[in-house]
Short mmCIF file of C-alpha atoms and ligand atoms in Angstrom, two decimals:
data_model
loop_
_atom_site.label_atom_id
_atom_site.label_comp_id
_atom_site.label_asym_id
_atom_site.label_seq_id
_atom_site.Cartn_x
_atom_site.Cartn_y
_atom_site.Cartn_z
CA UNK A 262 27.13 29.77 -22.26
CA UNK A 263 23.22 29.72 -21.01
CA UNK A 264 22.60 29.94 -17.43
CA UNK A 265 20.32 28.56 -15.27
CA UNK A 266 18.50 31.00 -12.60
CA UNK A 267 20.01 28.20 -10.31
CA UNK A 268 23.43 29.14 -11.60
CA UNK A 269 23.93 25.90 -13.31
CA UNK A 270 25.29 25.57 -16.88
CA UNK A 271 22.80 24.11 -18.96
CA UNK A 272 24.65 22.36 -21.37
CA UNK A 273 26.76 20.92 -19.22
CA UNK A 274 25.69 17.13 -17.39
CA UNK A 275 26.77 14.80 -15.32
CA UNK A 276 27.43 11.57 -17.65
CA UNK A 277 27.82 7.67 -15.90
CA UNK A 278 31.13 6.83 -17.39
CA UNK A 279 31.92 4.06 -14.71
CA UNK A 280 30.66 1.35 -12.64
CA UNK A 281 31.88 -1.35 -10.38
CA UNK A 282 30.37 -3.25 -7.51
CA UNK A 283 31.66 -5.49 -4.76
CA UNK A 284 29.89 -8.23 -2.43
CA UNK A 285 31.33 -9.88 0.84
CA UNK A 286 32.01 -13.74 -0.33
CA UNK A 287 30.23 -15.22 2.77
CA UNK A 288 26.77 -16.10 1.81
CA UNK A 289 23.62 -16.50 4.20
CA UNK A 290 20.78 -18.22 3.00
CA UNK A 291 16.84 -18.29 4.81
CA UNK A 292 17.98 -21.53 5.78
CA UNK A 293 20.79 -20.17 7.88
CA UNK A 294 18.92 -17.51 9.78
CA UNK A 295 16.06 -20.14 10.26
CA UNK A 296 18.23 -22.45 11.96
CA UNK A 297 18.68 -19.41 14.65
CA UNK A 298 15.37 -17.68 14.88
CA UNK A 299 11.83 -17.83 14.91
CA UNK A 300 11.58 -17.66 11.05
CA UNK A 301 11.44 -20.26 7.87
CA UNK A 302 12.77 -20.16 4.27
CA UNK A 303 9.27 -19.94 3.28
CA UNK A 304 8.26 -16.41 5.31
CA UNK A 305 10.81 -14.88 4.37
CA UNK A 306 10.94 -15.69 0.35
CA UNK A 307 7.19 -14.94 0.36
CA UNK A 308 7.21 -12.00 2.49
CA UNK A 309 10.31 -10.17 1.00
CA UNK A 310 11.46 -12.30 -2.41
CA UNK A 311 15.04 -12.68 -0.19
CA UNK A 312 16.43 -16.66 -0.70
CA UNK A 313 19.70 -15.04 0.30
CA UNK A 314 22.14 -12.52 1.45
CA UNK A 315 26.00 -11.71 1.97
CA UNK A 316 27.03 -10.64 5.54
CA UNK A 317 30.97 -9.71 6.17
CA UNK A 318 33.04 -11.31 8.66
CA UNK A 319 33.80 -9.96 11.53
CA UNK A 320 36.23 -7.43 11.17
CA UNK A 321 35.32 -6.17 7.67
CA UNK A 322 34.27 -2.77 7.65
CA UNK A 323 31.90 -0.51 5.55
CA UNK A 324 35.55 1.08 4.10
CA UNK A 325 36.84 -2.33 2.71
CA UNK A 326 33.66 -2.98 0.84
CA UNK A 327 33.81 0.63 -0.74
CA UNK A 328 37.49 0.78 -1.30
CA UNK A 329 36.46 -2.84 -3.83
CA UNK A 330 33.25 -1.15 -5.32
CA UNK A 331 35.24 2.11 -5.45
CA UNK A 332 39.00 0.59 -7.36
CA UNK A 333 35.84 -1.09 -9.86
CA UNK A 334 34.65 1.44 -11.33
CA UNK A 335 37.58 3.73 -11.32
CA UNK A 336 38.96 0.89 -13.14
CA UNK A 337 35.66 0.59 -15.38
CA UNK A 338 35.86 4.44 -15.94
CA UNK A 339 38.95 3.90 -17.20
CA UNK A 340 40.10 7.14 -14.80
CA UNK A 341 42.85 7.52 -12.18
CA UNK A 342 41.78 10.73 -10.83
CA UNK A 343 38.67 12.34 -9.33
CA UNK A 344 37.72 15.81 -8.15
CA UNK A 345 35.03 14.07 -5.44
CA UNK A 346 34.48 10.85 -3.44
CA UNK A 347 31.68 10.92 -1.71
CA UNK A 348 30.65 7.77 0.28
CA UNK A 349 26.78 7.39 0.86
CA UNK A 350 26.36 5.50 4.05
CA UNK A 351 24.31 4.58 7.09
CA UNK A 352 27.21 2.48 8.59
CA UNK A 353 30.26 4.51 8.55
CA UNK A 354 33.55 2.80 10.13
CA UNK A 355 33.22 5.46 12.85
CA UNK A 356 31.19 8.30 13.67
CA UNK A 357 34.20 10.70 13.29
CA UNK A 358 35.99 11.30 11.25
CA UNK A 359 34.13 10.53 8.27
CA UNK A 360 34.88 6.99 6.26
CA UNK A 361 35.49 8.84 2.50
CA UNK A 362 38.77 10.41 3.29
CA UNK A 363 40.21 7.31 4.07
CA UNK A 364 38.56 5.28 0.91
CA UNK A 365 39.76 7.79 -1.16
CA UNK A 366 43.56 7.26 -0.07
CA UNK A 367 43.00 3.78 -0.44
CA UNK A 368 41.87 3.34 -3.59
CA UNK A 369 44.63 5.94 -4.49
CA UNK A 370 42.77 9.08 -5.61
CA UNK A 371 43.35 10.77 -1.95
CA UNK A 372 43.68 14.50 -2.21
CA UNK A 373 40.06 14.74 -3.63
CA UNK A 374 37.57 16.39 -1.67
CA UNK A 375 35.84 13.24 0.13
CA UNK A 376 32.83 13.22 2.68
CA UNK A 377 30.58 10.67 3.84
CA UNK A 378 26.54 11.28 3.17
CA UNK A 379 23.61 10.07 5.22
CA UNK A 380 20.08 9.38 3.58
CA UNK A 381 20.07 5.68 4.59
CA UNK A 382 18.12 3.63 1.59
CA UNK A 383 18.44 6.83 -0.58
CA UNK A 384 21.51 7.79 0.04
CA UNK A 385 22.61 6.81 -3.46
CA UNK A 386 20.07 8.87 -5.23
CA UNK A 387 20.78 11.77 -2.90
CA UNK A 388 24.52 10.94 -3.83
CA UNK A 389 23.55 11.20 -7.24
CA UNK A 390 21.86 14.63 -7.43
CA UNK A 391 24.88 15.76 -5.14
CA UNK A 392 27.70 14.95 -7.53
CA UNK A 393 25.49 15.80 -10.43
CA UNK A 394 25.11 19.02 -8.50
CA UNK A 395 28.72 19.63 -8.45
CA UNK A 396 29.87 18.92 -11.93
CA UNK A 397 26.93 21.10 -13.49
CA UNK A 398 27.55 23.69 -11.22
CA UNK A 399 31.50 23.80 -12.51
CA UNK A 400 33.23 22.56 -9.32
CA UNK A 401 33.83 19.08 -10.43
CA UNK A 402 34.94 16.85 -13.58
CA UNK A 403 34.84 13.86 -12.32
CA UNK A 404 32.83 12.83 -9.02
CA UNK A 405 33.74 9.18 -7.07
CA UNK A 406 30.07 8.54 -5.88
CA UNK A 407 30.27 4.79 -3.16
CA UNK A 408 27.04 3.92 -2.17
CA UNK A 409 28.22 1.03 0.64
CA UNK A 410 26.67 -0.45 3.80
CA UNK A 411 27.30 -2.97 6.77
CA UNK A 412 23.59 -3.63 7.84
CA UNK A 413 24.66 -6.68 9.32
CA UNK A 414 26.88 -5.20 12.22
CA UNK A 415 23.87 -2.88 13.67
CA UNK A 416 21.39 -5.35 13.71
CA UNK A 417 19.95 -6.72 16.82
CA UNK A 418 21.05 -10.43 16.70
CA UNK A 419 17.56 -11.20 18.16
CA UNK A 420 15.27 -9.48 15.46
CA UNK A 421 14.19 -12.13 13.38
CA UNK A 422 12.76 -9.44 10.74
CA UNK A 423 15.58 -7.33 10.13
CA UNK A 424 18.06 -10.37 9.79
CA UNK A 425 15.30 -11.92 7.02
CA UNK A 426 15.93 -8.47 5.12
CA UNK A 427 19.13 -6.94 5.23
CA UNK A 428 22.28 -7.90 3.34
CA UNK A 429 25.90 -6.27 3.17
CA UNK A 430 27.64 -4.89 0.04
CA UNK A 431 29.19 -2.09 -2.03
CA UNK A 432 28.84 -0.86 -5.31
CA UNK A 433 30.23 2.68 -6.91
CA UNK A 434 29.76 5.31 -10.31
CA UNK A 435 32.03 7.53 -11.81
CA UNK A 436 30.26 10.62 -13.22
CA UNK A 437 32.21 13.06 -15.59
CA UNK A 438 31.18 16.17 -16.93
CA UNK A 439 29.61 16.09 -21.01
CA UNK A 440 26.66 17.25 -22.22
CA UNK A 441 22.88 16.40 -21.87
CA UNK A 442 22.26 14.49 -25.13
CA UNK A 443 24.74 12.34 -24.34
CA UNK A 444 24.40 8.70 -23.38
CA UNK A 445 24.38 7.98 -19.74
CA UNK A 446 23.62 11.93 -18.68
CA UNK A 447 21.65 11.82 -15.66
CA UNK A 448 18.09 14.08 -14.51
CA UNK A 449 16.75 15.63 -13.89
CA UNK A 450 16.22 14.74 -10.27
CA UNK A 451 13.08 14.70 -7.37
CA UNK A 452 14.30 14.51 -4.24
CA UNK A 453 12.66 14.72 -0.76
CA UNK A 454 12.26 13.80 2.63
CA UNK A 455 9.80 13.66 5.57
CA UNK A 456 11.39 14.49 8.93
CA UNK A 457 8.03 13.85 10.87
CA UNK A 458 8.01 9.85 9.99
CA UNK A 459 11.78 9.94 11.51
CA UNK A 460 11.27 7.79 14.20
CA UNK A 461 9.96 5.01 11.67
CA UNK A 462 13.68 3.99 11.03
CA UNK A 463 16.50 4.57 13.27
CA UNK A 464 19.70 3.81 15.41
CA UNK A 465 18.99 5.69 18.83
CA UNK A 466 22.25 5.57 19.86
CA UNK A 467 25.54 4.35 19.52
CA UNK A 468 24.79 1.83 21.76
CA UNK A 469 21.56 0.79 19.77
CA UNK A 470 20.42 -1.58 17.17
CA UNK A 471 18.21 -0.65 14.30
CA UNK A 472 14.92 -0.73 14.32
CA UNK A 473 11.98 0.09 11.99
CA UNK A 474 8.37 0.20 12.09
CA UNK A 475 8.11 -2.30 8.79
CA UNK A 476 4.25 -1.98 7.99
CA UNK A 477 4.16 1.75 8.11
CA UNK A 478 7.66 1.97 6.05
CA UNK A 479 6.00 -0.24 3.33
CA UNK A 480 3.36 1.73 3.03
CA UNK A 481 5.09 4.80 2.58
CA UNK A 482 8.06 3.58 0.31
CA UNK A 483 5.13 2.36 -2.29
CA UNK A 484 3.38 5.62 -1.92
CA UNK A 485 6.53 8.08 -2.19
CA UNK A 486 8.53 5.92 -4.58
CA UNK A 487 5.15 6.31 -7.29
CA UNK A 488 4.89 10.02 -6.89
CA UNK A 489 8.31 10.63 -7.35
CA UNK A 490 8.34 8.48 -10.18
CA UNK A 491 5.75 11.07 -11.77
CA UNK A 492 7.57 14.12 -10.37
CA UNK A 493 10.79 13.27 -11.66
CA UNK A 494 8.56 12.02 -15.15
CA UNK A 495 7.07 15.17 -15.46
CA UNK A 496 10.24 17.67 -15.06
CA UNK A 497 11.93 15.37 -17.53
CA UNK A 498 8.27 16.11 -20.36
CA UNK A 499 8.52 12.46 -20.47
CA UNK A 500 5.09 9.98 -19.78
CA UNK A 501 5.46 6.55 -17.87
CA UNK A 502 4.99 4.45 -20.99
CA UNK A 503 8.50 5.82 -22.44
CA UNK A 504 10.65 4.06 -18.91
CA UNK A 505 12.24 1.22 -20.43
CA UNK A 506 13.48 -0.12 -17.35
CA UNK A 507 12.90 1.03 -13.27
CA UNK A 508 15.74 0.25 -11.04
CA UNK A 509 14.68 0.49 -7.60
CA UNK A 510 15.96 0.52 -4.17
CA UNK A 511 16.07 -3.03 -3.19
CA UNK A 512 14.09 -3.12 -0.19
CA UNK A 513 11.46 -6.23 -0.46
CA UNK A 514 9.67 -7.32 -4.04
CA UNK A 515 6.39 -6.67 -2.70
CA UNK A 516 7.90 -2.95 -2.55
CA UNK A 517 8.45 -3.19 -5.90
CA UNK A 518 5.36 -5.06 -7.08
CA UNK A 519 3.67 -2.75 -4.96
CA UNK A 520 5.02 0.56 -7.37
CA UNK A 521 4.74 -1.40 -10.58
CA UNK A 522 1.37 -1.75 -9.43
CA UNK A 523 0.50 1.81 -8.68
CA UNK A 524 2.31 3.81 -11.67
CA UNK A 525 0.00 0.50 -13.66
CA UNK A 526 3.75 -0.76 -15.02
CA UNK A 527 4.47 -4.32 -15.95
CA UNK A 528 6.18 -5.72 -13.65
CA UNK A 529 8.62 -7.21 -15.95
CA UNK A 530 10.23 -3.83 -16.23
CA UNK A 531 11.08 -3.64 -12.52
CA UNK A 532 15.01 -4.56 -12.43
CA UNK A 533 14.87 -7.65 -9.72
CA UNK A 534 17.83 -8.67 -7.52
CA UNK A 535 17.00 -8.78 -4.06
CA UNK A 536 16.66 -12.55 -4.21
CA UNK A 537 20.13 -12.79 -3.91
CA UNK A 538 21.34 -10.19 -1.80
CA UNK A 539 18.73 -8.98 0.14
CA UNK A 540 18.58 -4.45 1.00
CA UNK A 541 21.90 -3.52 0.91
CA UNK A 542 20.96 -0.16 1.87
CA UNK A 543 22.82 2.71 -0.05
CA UNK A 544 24.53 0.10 -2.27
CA UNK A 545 21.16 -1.48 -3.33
CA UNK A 546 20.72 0.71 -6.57
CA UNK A 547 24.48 0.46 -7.86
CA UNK A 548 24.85 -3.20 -7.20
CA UNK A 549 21.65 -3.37 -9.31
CA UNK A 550 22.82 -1.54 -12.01
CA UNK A 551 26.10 -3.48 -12.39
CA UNK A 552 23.63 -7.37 -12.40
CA UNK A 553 21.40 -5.99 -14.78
CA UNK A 554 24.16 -4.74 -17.26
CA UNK A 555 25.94 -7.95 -16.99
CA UNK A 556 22.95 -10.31 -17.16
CA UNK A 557 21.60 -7.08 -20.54
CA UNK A 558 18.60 -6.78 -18.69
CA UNK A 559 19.54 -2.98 -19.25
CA UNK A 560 20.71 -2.22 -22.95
CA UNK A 561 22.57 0.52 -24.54
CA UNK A 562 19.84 3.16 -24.99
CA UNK A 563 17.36 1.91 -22.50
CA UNK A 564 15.55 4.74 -21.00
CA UNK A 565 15.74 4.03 -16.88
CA UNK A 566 14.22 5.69 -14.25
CA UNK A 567 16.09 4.90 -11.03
CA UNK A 568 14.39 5.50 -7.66
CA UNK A 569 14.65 4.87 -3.65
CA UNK A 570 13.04 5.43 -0.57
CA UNK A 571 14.59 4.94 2.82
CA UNK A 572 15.28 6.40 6.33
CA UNK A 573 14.99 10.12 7.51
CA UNK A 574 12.18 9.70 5.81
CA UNK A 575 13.85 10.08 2.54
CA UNK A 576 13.26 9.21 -1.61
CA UNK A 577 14.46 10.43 -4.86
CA UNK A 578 14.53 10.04 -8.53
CA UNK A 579 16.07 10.42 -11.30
CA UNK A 580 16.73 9.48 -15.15
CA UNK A 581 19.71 8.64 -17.72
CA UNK A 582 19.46 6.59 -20.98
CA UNK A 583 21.68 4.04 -20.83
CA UNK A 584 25.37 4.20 -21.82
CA UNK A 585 27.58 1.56 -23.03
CA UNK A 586 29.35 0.26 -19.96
CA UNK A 587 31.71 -2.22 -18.67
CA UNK A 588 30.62 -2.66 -15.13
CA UNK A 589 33.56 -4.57 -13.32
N1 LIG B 852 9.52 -14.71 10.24
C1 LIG B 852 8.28 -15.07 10.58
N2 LIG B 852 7.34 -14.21 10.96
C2 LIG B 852 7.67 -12.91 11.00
C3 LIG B 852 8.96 -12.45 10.67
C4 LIG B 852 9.90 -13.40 10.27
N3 LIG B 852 11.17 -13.08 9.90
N4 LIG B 852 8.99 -11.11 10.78
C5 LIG B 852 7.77 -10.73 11.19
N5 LIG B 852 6.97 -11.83 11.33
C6 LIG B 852 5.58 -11.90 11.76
C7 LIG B 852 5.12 -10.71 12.56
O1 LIG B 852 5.48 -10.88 13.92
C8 LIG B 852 3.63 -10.74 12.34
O2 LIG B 852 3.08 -11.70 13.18
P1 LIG B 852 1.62 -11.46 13.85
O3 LIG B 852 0.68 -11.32 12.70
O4 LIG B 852 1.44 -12.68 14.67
O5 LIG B 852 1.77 -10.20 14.65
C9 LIG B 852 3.49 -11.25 10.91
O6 LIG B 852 4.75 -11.87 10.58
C10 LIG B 852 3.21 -10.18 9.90
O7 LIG B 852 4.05 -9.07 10.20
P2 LIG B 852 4.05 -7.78 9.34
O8 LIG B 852 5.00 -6.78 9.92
O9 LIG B 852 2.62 -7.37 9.09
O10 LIG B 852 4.63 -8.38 7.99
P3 LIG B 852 4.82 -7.68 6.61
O11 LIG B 852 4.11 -8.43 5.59
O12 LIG B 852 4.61 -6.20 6.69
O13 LIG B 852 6.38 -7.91 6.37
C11 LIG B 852 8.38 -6.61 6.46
C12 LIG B 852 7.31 -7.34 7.27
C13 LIG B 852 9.36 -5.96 7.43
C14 LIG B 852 9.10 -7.64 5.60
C15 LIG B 852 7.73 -5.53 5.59
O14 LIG B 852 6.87 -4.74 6.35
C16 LIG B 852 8.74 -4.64 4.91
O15 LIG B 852 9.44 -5.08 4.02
N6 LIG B 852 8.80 -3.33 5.28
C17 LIG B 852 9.73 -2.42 4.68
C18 LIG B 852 11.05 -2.64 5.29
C19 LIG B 852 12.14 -1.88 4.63
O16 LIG B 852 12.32 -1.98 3.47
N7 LIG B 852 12.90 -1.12 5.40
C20 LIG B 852 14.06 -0.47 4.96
C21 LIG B 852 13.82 0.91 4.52
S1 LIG B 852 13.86 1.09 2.82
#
């Protein structure tokens, strides 16, 4: 077998075989939060695209929502065992131990290595290039990878911006090893991050809420989210026109509008569900994928660049052609 000078075996890839995603039932409309704060229906659909989002009750925890997004696309996968979980979250259950252990035991498949990751909005792509990392490397045949989030429960209850934006949910992959030509193999990958815009979105402190500096995030997300597009584009010897579909982070469809814009993309071929749940954070990008499989907005064979920007500050990239799928 050929070898990389990374070490990685080149004909081996990291192939979606699996995908499941899981939303709280209750559901928050603009409505809702304008009945509470300083807002309207009509800022915040204009403003963000949001018309609604699902929060959890009190009580529910980042861990339930993953343990339903995980047990989906085990299920979908059509798999009982995995070599990884890894959970991709801003909002574990508590800051120690880490939440992915326990998800793994409870959706049965403890006794895999399991740890939690941290790249807030991008955590999923980082997730991603991780477990894709690990099966072409040879430690893993099958990787768990959770992307799941509990916005709601950090937010300050008096921050009429962040309660317009965020939503709660969970949504999961199973990757197995196979080889590059295959449907559904994913990269190659861009990744990076910007420690010196880190105070534009944080928690301080345990005791904090989250905040964010929105204008300056905006700007940025449109700005990273394009080049990566072309950095990830150009490892791959592949040219903008050939993207089929982009499936973003989730974040606000002027975000989206905004890279459409800038790579000069039809908007039409920007995957679109933040109407009706709002930025889920790390789950944004797999509850994305499982809509636009069900509603065929992504068909077998579609070529789809996936991309996020979040947090840290933090983005990514990467590629697959579709596979066939039954996202649960
Ligand atoms: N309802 C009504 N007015 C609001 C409001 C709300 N929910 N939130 C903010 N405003 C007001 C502001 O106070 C400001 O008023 P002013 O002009 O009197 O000062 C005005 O609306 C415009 O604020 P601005 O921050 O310029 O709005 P914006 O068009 O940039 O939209 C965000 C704000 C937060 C929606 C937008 O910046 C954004 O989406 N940023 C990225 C956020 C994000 O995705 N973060 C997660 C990381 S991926």
């Amino acid at each position: 077998m050929r070898r990389s000078s990374f070490g990685h075996n080149q004909e081996r890839a990291a192939v979606l075989c699996g995908l499941g995603s899981w939303l709280p039932p209750r559901v928050v409309d603009n409505a809702e939060i304008a009945a509470r704060l300083d807002t309207s229906d009509e800022w915040i659909r204009t403003r963000t695209g949001i018309r609604q989002r699902r929060i959890v009750e009190p009580g529910v925890t980042t861990s339930d929502l993953a343990v339903e997004a995980g047990q989906r696309a085990l299920k979908s996968a059509n798999v009982e065992s995995v070599d990884f979980v890894i959970l991709a979250t801003t909002t574990p259950d508590r800051p120690c131990p880490a939440t992915a252990p326990e998800v793994a035991s409870r959706i049965g498949v403890g006794g895999a290595a399991a740890f939690d990751l941290n790249a807030v909005c991008t955590g999923f792509l980082y997730g991603l290039g991780t477990a894709a990392g690990l099966i072409t490397g040879g430690m893993a045949e099958r990787v768990l990878l959770i992307g799941a989030d509990t916005f709601s429960t950090i937010l300050d209850p008096n921050c009429r911006t962040s309660a317009a934006i965020f939503g709660d949910g969970a949504g999961a992959v199973v990757l197995r090893a196979g080889e590059p030509h295959e449907l559904g193999a994913i990269g190659p990958f861009d990744l990076g991050s910007d420690g010196e815009g880190a105070d534009l979105i944080t928690v301080a402190d345990r005791n904090s809420h989250f905040a964010m500096q929105g204008q300056k995030v905006f700007l940025r997300a449109i700005t990273h989210m394009a080049k990566s597009a072309e950095a990830v584009l150009d490892k791959a010897a592949m040219r903008l026109r050939d993207v089929d579909k982009f499936v973003y982070h989730q974040a606000n469809a002027r975000i989206l509008y905004g890279v459409a814009d800038q790579l000069g993309q039809p908007r039409s071929k920007f995957v679109r569900n933040i109407d009706l749940v709002g930025n889920t954070a790390a789950a944004s990008i797999p509850i994305a994928l499982a809509a636009a499989n069900e509603d065929r907005d992504l068909r077998v064979g579609h070529r789809v660049l996936l991309g996020a920007f979040g947090g840290g500050l933090t983005w990514g990239s990467t590629l697959l052609r579709w596979p066939d799928i039954d996202a649960l």
